[in-house]
Amino acid sequence: MIRKTAAALAVLAALTGPLMADENTIRIGVLTDMSGPFADIVGQGAVESVRLAVSDAGGKVNNKPIEVIFADHQNKPDVALSILRQWYEERGVDVAMEFTTSTVGLAAQALTRSANKVALPLGPATSDLYGAKCSPNSVVWGMDNYAFGNAAPKVVVKRGGDKWFLLVTDYTFGHQLQELVTNLVTSEGGKVVGAVRHPLGTPDFSTYLLQAQSLGANVIAFINSGNDMSTSIKQAREFGLNTKMQFVAPAFQIPNALALGLTVGQGVIVTNSVYWDQSDVTRAFSKRFMEKMKKVPSENQFMAYAAVQHYLKAVGQMKSHTDGKAVVEQMKKMPVSELDFKGRIRKDGRVIYDLNIASVKAPAESSGPFDVYKLTGKVPGDEGFVPEDKTGCTF
Amino acid sequence: MNDLFNALLPQFFLGLVNGSIYALLSVGLTVIFGLLRIVNFVHGAQFMVGAFLSYLLLVYFGIGFWWSLVIAPLVVGLASAAIERTMISRLYNIDHMYGLLFTLGLTLVLEGLFRYWFGSAGRAYVVPESLSGVVNLGFMYFPRYRLFVVVASVVLCLGTWLLIERTRAGSYLRAAHENPQLLRTFGINVSLLLTATYAFGAALAAVAGTLAAPIYQVGPFMGTHIMVVVFAIVVIGGMGSVKGTIAASFLLGIAETVTKIAFPQAASMAVFVIMAALLVLRPEGLFGRQESTR
Amino acid sequence: MSDKNYALQLDGLSKRFGHFLAVNNVSLNVREFGIHGIIGPNGAGKTTVFNLLTKFLSPTSGTIRFQGKDITALPPVAVARQGIVRSFQISAVFPNLTVLQNIEVALQRQAGLASQFWRSRQVLGRLRERAFELLRAVKLEKFAGVEAKSLPYGRKRTLEIATTLAMEPKLLLLDEPMAGVGHEDIASISELIRSLADRHAIIMIEHNLSVVATICDQITVLARGEVIAEGPYAEVSKNPAVREAYIGGADA
Amino acid sequence: MTTTFEPNTITTTPKRTTTISRRLPAVGVVALLILALVAPYYFYPFLLMKLMCMALMAASFNLLFGYGGMLSFGHAAFIGSAAYIAGYAAKEMHLSPILAIILGMAAATVVGWLFGLVAIRRRGIQFAMITLALAQLVYFIFLQAPFTHGEDGLQDIPRGTVLGFLNLGNSLTMYYFILAFTVAGFLFVYRMVNSPFGQVVIAIRDNEARATSLGYNVHGYKLAVLMIAAAIAGLGGALKALLFQIATLNDATYLASTEVVIVAVVGGIGTMVGPIAGAAAVVGLDWFFAESEFPVMVINGLVFMACVLLFRQGIVGTIAAAFEKRRAQGTEESKDA
């Protein structure tokens, strides 16, 4: 019995062998949340952006056709990793991107490194991606905690907001951002008068908001994301906090603004990486994007386009795409100039670009459903992101 | 001492607001469970659909809050009646577990579809004009709308309780659960009665959704989290006891709010801790009756 | 206090549910052998008495003595292990087990074969002889391999009695053994119960008064939770209080 | 493979069909084993490994619900605690994979015991809701505990080597390693269900009051089943942590619990191979719809609803019933439930 099985195994092994991916096609895999809480920020829109970038490159590079595939990881790390492994091992995917959450991002980056492919994280906000857990096979495009927490809050302190109340999501993301903002406010001469950590998925924030009120804060920072952020801002307004406090939401994104509406969202100060209405280039891209998606691209969806374009340029220069690490090295040599992302890629894999400070428009100031931001300032990239010597990255 | 009182009083009122939403949800759930023996897992999704309908009515048809308060529950109630007629009614005579499992499947479908159609970030439903602004309660400024929610919830919950416990229709309902055969011989259409009960419970969830829309963010997963809490409340209140459920809802709304001050990270856990403690100390729930013979 | 001639002595037993006094100050003496019938109109508290006896409910007040020992505070399992085994109003078999397995489950515990999870069920074969003996006693041996849920009602009752006997009980509590039994089976079940009375004490709740009249040695009549009469059938049936309780209770 | 290991198929009545009905499961098991041995050469091994982990979790649910009558909505607590503890043992304590798995299972068993203290006296739906709530508490503990690293999760868990020379980093070695544990897990469940103990457990599920009146300490038995089920779910969770080399909060959310429920019900409650069939169906659906634009969640929900309404016995139960029916028609005049 055992011998027979062994024989069968041997025969089968000889017959099938590992499926060899064909090296004459360049495959881009978008691994994202298509149906969960982040689907508006990345999801289908990110896939569309990638398709646009590929078609702008003429659908091929080095005379090799480019293929785009995508998958919904449902925010489950096990699903994400099964898919990614199979992409690398059997489907011949060369570059994987997006990943949405920190859990998936960190695990995907490790897997990409061991497979010597290219990873382009967009959604994950942990700075570990180019810090403690950095990888020579990654170019990190997405915004991270540091950048979110650094830009907008600094401006607000400078404008005189000196008594801060922090509403923090009880997650690593929130904890890191809380520490950062606290240090920043203190070093700029302000004071954090209170902070409260709330569980993910809190439906009612009124208790915390009353605390902010009774502590006499003049700034309230919404250090959370997604639905929690929308709900807490909405309720802060309901309790009339907007008359006494400046609202700051570092990790606010355009889909948040669309979800919240201007009546509720007006006046919130945010850190922004790119906005559709900031230049002719972004407006042109947004117009094409809207034909497909019926709404303006989010920050991450802009990045999806830029990241792929930059990757394809590097592959074009190298005339080869098989060695992921080498492609990434090439990418690091080339300056970044995609859409309005102008800057460079650091040795640790971090993409540096300038950031916007924006505030959400009041309904009267807006000229259409997507006219949501008033850009009020710029932060140079080298100020916005973690300084290179502080990331602790060693390959 | 006085300071503490002054600090706690506002929280007490905030707790009442959340308790109101819990009460509306758990009353519907407990009525469906008590009379149909179906654990309506999809209650959270029905709550969500109620909220979404109000939003859609406003945005696409310009229909305001007050009409939504009637139309959304009506639509959800009718749709639920159809589902009960075609599907859930087949599950009455088998193990109660299957009702729970079926409605779990339905929840996945509804939440998935609403996500697919409307995105996950949700929409903001603005407080209706007539109820906006704040009221001075003497010790705090309280949003007028939230006060309205508390009143509306208390009225609806009391109404439901009276309907079940004090009216002829209610006594039929209770009889339908205990002895459907007898009721049939009286010439009462029992299956219609059950359909109506299910639709009523679902409509209550939709009312809760409409009432919650201006407070919470309207989103496809808004019912998920709240349902786990409401289930715990129903257990605490003594499953199937309308009175117990209402009391437990308000008590827990307040307990949760107080936890938010003492140990904010654990606010969402307060209900579960109370439930576990209660089950160890008082097995039949807060107001449940000890089951006599089987 | 206690009398060794009595298997069971209840003294002033009461049970209150909220405002409702389901069992009120019931005292009973049950002899070591023979059949003690409990009768009474619906809602008289008969089944509640059984539930109190087996500790499925705990009494509000009063004491229960079994063979002279106070068992009022014991948990249900311990009561069962003392040798007080009950049958239920609705036939209580294990529907998804076969008839043979039903008996095996009753035999397993005493044979020390209850918690082995590492052995095959085959080891239960050693209980087979005793099991078939019991099945023969109730004429179910032909149905050994049939799932209990597919037995007709009367046979379920006899199976239940057989599993009860497998426990080698000292006191049997039979809750309406004739309920739902077709009249063709009544005689044989009566006979079966009567034959047990030589070796066991039996308390039986029964509505079928002709059965009670034929097989019971002693009768207690309950109404509204209280004992209203006691004695042999002939005596009790003449008692005007009993008649009134039955007639008064007929339309309630 | 068509046995429903409800005791009825293993009765002693001499029937003409007994030889077939006895052999068919045996043939099925051998076929399934051979399939499992060669499968990684045909299918993507990573998916198969995930399938086995899920099958173990569902087998645990099935043991608890199908045989013990306890509907658990808290399996995430067992899976999550085993995954975290096994991951921590392998990564931070540098223990061998087998030790890590054992520690993980032990952790799950302890959680099962704690659940039992609160929930074991409840039945049916109450039991379901209480386990759901308790699992939320466990989730909160993992969220707060520093060693779990919040939403980043425990990353880069080493797979290690077994017996000093089998490197689990190799995906085929890992495959057979998981297969061995899965087979062992299923054998254990099979033996337990078909043991004297299993018979008592089924009796308790069928009629708790009667079992009590026969002198059984019902709560003790139920607690034992709950703890064993927790350990088996833990085995699945620990293996999964080693397989994916991560342990995350996702394993502890209530969605993980519902996934286990779905797998078990779709496969067939109260059947031995149901969990495998269910895991194959769910992993397959996840896989198939991952690259479509239609939400997987909706598909899963629809399949699940259809199962509850139309094929309550699940994939395996339905097939078994069809076989049974055909056989019954062949031997005597049709007689079915």
mmCIF file of C-alpha atoms in Angstrom, chain D residues 94 116 327:
data_model
loop_
_atom_site.group_PDB
_atom_site.id
_atom_site.type_symbol
_atom_site.label_atom_id
_atom_site.label_comp_id
_atom_site.label_asym_id
_atom_site.label_seq_id
_atom_site.Cartn_x
_atom_site.Cartn_y
_atom_site.Cartn_z
ATOM 1 C CA HIS D 94 11.818 29.453 20.338
ATOM 2 C CA GLY D 116 -17.917 26.153 30.401
ATOM 3 C CA ARG D 327 -30.342 1.296 -0.715
#
